Coordinates of C-alpha atoms in Angstrom, one line a residue:
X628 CA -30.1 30.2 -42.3
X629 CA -29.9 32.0 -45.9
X630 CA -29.5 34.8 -44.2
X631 CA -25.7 33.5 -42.3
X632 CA -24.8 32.1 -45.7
X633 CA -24.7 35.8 -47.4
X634 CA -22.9 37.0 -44.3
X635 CA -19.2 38.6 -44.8
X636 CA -16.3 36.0 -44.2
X637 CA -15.6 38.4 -40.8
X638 CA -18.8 38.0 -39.5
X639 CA -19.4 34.4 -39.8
X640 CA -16.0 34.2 -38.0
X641 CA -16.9 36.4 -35.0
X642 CA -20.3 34.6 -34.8
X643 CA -17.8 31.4 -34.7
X644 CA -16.1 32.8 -31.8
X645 CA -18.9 34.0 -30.1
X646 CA -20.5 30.8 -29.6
X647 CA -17.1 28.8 -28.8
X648 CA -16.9 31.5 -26.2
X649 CA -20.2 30.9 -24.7
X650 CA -19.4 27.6 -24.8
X651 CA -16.3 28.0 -23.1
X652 CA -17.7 30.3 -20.4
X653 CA -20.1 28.0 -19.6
X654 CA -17.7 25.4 -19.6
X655 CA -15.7 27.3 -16.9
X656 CA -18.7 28.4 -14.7
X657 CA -19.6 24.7 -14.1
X658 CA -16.1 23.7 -13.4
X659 CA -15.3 27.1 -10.9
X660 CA -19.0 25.3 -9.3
X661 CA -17.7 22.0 -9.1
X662 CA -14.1 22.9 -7.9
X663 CA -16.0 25.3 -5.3
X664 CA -17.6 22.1 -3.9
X665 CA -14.3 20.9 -3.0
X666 CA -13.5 20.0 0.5
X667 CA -11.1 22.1 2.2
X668 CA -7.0 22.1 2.2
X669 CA -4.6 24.0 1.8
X670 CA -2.9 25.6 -0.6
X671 CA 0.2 23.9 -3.2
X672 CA 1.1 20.0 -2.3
X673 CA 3.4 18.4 0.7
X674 CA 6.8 19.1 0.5
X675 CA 8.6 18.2 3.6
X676 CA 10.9 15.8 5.1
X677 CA 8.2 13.2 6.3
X678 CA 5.0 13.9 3.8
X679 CA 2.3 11.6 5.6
X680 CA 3.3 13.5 9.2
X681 CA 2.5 16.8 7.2
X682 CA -0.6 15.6 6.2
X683 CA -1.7 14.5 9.3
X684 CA -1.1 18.1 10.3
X685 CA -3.5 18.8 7.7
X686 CA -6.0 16.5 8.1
X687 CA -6.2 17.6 12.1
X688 CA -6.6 21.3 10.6
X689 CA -8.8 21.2 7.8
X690 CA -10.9 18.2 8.4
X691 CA -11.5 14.5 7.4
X692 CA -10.9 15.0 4.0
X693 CA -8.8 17.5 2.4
X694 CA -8.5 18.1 -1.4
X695 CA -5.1 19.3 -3.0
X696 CA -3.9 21.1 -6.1
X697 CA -1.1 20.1 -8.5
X698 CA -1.3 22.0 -11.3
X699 CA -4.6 21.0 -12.9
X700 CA -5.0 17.9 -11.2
X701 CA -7.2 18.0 -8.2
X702 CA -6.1 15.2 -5.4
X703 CA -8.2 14.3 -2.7
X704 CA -6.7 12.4 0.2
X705 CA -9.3 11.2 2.9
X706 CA -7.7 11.1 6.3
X707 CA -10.2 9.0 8.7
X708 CA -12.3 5.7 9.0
X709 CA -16.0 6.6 8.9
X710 CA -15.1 9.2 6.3
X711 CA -13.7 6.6 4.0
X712 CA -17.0 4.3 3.5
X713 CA -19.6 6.7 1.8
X714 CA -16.5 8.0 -0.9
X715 CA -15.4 4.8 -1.6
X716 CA -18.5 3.4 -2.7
X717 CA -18.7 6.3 -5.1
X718 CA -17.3 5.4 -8.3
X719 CA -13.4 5.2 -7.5
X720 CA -11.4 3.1 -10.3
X721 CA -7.8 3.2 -11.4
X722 CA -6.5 5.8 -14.2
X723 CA -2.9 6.5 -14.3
X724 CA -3.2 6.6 -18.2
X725 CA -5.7 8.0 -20.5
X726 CA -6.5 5.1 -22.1
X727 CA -8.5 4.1 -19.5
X728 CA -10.6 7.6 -19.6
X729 CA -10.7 6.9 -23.6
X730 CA -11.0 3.3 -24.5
X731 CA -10.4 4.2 -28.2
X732 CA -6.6 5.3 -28.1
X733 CA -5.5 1.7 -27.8
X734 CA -6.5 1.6 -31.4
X735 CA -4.3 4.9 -32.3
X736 CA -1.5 4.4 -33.8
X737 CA 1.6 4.3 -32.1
X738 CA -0.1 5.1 -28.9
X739 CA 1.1 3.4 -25.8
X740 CA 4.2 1.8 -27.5
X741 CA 6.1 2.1 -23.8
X742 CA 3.0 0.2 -22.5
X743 CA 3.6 -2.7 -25.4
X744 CA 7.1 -2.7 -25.0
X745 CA 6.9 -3.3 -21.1
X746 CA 3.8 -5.7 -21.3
X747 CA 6.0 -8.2 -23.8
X748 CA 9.3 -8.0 -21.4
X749 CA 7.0 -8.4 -18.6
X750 CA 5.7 -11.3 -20.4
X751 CA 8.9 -12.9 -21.7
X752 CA 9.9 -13.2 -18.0
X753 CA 7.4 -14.6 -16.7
X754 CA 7.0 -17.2 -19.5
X755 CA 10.8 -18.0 -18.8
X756 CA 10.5 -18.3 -15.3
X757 CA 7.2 -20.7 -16.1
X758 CA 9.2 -22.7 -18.6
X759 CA 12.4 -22.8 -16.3
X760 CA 9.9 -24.9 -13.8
X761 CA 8.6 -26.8 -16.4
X762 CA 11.9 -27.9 -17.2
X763 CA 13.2 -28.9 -13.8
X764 CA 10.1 -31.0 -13.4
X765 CA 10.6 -33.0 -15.9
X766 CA 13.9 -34.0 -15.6
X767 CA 13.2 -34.0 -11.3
X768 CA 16.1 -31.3 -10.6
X769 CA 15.8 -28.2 -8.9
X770 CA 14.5 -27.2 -5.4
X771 CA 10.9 -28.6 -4.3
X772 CA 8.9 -24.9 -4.4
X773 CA 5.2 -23.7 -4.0
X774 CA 5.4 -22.4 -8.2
X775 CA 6.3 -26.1 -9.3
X776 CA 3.0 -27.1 -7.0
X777 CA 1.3 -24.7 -8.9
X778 CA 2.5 -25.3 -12.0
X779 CA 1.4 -29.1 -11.7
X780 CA -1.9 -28.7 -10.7
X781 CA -2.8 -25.7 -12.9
X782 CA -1.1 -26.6 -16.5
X783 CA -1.0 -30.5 -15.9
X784 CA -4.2 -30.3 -14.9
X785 CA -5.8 -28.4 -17.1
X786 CA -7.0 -25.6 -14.5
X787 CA -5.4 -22.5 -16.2
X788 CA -2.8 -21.8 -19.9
X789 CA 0.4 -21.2 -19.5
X790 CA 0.5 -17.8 -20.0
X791 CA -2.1 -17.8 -16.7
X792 CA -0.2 -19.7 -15.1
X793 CA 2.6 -17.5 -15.2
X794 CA 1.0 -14.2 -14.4
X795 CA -0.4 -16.0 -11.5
X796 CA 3.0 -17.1 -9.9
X797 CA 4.2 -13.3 -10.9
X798 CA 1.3 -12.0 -8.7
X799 CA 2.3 -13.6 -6.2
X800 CA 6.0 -13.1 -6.6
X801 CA 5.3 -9.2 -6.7
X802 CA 3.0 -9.1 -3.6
X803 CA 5.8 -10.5 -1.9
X804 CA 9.0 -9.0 -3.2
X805 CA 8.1 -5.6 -1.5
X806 CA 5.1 -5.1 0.3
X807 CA 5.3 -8.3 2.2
X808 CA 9.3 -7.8 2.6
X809 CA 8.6 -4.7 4.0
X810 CA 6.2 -5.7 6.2
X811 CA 8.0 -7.9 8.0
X812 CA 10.6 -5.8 8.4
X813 CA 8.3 -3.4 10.3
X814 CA 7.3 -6.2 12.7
X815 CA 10.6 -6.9 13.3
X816 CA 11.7 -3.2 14.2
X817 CA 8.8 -3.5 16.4
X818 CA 9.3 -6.6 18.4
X819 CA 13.0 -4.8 18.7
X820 CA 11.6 -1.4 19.9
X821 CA 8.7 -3.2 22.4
X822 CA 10.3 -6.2 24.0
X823 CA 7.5 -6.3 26.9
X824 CA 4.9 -7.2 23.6
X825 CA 7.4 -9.2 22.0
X826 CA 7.7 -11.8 25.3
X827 CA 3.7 -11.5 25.3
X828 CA 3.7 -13.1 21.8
X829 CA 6.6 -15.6 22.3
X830 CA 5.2 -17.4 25.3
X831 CA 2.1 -17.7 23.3
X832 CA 3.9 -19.6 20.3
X833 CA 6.2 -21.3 23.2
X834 CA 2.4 -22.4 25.0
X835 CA 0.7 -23.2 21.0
X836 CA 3.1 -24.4 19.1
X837 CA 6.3 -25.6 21.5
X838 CA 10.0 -25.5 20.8
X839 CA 10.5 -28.9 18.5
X840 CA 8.3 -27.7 15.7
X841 CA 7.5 -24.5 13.4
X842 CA 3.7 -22.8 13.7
X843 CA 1.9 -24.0 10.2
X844 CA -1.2 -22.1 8.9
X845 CA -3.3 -24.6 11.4
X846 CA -2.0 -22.5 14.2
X847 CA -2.9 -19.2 13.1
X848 CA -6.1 -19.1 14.7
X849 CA -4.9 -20.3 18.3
X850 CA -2.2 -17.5 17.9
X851 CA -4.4 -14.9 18.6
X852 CA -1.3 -12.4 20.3
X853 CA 0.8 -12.8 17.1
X854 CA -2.1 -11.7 15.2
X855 CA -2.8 -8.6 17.1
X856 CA 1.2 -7.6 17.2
X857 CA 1.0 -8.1 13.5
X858 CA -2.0 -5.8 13.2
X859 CA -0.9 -3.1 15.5
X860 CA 2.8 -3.1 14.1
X861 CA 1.3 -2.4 10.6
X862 CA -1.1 0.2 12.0
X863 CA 2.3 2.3 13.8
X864 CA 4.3 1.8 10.5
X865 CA 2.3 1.6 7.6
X866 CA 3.7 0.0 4.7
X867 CA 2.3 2.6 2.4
X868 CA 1.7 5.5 4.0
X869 CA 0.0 7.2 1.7
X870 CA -2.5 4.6 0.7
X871 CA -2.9 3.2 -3.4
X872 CA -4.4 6.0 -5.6
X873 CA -7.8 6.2 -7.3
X874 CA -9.8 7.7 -10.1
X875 CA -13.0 9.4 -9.4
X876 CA -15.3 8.0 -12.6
X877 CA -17.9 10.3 -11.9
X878 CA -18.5 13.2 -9.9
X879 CA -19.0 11.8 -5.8
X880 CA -20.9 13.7 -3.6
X881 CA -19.9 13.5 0.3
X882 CA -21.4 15.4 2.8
X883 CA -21.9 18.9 0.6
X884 CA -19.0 18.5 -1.3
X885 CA -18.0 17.8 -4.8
X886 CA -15.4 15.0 -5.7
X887 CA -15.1 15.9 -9.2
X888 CA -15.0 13.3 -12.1
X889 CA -10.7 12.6 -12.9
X890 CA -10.0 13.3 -9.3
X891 CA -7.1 11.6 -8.0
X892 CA -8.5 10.2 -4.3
X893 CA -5.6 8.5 -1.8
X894 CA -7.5 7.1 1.3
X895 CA -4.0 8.1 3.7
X896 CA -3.1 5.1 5.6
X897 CA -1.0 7.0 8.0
X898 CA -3.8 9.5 8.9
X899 CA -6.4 6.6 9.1
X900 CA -4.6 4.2 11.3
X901 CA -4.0 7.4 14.0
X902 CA -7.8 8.7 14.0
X903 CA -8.2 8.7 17.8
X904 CA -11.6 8.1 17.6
X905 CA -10.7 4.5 16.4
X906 CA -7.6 4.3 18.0
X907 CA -7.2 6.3 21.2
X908 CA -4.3 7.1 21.8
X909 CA -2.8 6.5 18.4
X910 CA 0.7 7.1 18.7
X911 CA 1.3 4.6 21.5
X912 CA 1.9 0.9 20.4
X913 CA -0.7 -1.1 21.7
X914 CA -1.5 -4.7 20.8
X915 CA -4.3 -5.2 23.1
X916 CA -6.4 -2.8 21.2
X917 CA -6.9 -5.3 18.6
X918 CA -7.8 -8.2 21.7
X919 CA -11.5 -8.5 22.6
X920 CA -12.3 -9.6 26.1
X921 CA -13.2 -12.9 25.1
X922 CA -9.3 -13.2 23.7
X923 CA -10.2 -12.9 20.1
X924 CA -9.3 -10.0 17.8
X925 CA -11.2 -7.0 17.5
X926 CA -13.0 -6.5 14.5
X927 CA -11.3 -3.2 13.6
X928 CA -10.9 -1.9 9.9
X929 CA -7.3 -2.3 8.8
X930 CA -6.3 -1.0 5.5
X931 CA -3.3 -2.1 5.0
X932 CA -4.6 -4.1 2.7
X933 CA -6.5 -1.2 0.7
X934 CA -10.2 -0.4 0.6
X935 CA -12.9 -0.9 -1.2
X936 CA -13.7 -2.8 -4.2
X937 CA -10.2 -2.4 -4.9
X938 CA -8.9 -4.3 -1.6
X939 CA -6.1 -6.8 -1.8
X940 CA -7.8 -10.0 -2.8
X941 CA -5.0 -11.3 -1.2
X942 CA -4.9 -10.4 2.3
X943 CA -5.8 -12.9 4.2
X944 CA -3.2 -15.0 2.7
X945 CA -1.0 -12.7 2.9
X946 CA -1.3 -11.9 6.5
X947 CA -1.1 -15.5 7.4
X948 CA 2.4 -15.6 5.1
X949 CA 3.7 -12.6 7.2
X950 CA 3.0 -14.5 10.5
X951 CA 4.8 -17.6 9.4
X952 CA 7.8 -15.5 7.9
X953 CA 8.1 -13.9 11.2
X954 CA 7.3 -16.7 14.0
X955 CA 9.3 -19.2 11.5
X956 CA 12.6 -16.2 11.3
X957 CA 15.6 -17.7 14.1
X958 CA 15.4 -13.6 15.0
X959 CA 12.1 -13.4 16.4
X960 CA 12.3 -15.3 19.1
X961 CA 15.2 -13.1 20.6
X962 CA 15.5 -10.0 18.5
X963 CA 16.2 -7.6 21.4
X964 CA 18.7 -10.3 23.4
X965 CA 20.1 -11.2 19.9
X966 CA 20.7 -7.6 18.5
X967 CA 22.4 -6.6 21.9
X968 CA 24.4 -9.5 22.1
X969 CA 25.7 -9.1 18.5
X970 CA 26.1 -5.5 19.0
X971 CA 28.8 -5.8 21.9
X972 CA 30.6 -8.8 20.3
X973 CA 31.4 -6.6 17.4
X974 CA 32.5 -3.8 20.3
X975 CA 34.5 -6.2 22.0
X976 CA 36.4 -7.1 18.6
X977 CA 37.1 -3.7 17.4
X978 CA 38.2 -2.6 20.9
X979 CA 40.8 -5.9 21.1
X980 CA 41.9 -5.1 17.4
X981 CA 42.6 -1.4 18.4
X982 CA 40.2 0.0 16.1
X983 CA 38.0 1.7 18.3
X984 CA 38.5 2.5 22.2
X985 CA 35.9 4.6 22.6
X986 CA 31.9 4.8 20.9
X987 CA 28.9 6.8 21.3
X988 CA 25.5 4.9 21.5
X989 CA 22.8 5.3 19.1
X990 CA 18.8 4.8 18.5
X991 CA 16.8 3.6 15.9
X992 CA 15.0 6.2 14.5
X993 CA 11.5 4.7 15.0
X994 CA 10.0 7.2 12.6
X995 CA 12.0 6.0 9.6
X996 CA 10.7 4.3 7.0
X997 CA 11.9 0.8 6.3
X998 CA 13.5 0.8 3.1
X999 CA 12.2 -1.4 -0.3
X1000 CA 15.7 -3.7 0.1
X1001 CA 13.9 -5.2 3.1
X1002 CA 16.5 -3.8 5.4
X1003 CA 16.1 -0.9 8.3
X1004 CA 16.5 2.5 8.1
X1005 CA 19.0 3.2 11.0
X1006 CA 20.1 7.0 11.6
X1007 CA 21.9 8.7 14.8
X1008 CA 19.2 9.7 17.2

């Protein structure tokens, strides 16, 4: 110890160096180790004009679960069902930000001031929207709605504050503003492309429900076709392809390889609703694959919804929404007869208005994605 003390400025400094490079070497060594353990993939990210069919391409090539690099991020997208269960149940939790690697940056100074700033606009609207109820119900205007329900028997009540109140109705407001918008949309492109399974499901609501009254939530169990059309429309079309993103906490081992800790894991709902071993023949649309012989529905994993801890805590009420939006819409019932019909009306005017004599017929584009504004993606086939 005397002895480093009397040293020369120089050589303390290279003895410095040489341990921070031992360290560093080490460092590396464990990480080339860990990264070795990766599961297969290729090399760079998807870039292409449809990214969850390019993946598939990959998932068919390299295996069940593939791992990707983006600069010093390591991705690792899992591509089929059986796969999916052992990983998940590894440590996988959300980490977009760092803050939720290192806890004590929320007390740094300055840091995450784009966070604050959204989180008290967020809050501000949702407080105005829970106030704007409040208001209408005591002076008994405004529409009857589900949030004034809620907003009686949670405040009034007691149940929940205000503020919980209000992030409640804004969950449920933003589950349905896209996901569920989009949804529906897909079941409605499909009843349009398969009218064969549409008429399958329509006698069943004609034979449940009849043609005076709406189906309510008491129905859904009797309308067992619906609910396989539902479940096989969201299989074809996912509504996120790609699946939600997780974090790897901690290193997951799976089957000899490494999912390192900070990992970025998507469990790819396109690639996992067309594993053939699940779904033969994945790419035709098939709603009898959810039907057991018995009549009831299969009990076959759909993610839609997500995996894992981290599955929708709101699926099943969100399924049953999707079924009433869609049995309840005046298009179900006919959405083939009704399109057509609409489609040469609007010929017939041009053609007596002299604005078009002549017109070349197009298809959906059934690989399309159905747009966030709720409405279809229609290009020239």
């Amino acid at each position: 110890m005397f002895e480093l003390i009397h040293r020369s400025p120089l050589q303390l400094v290279s003895l410095v160096l040489a341990f921070v490079a031992v360290v560093y070497y080490v460092y590396l060594r464990r990480l080339r180790q860990k990264h070795a353990l990766l599961p297969p993939g290729p090399p760079g990210s998807p870039h292409g004009k449809y990214q969850p069919r390019l993946i598939q391409k990959w998932i068919e090539e390299y295996g069940p679960v593939i791992s990707l690099r983006q600069g010093n991020d390591v991705l690792v997208i899992i591509g089929r069902h059986q796969r999916m269960i052992p990983v998940v149940q590894g440590a996988l939790l959300p980490g977009a930000y760092k803050v939720d690697q290192f806890p004590f940056l929320q007390y740094v100074p300055g840091y995450g001031r784009q966070l604050k700033q959204w989180g008290d606009e967020e809050y501000d609207m949702l407080m105005g929207y829970m106030n704007q109820y409040k208001s209408q119900m005591s002076s008994d205007s405004g529409p009857q709605s589900v949030a004034k329900d809620i907003v009686s028997r949670t405040v009034t009540e007691g149940h929940l504050t205000e503020p919980e109140t209000a992030y409640f109705l804004g969950s449920l407001v933003g589950a349905a503003f896209d996901t569920t918008q989009v949804a529906i949309s897909t079941i409605m492109m499909a009843a349009a492309r398969f009218p064969e399974e549409q008429a399958v499901v329509h006698a069943q609501l004609d034979a449940v429900v009849g043609h005076d009254a709406p189906p309510t939530f008491a129905d859904w169990a009797s309308l067992t076709e619906m609910q396989a059309f539902i479940l096989e429309a969201l299989r074809w079309r996912p509504v996120n392809p790609f699946g939600a993103p997780r974090r790897a906490s901690k290193d997951v081992i799976w089957n000899g390889y490494c999912i390192p800790a900070g990992a970025t894991v998507f469990g790819n709902h396109w690639c996992i609703a067309r594993d053939p071993e699940v779904f033969p023949d994945p790419e035709k649309f098939n709603p009898k694959r959810w039907m057991a012989p018995d009549g009831t529905i299969n009990d076959l994993k759909a993610y839609s919804f997500g995996f894992g801890r981290r599955t929708c805590v709101g699926s099943n009420l969100a399924i049953r929404w999707v079924c009433l939006g869609v049995s309840n819409s005046v298009v179900w019932p006919r959405v083939v007869v009704a399109s057509y019909i609409m489609l040469i009306d609007v010929l017939e005017l041009l053609k007596r208005h002299e604005c078009m004599t002549t017109g070349t017929q197009i298809d959906l584009d059934w690989y399309s994605q159905v747009s966030t504004e709720g409405s279809l993606v229609i290009r020239p086939g």
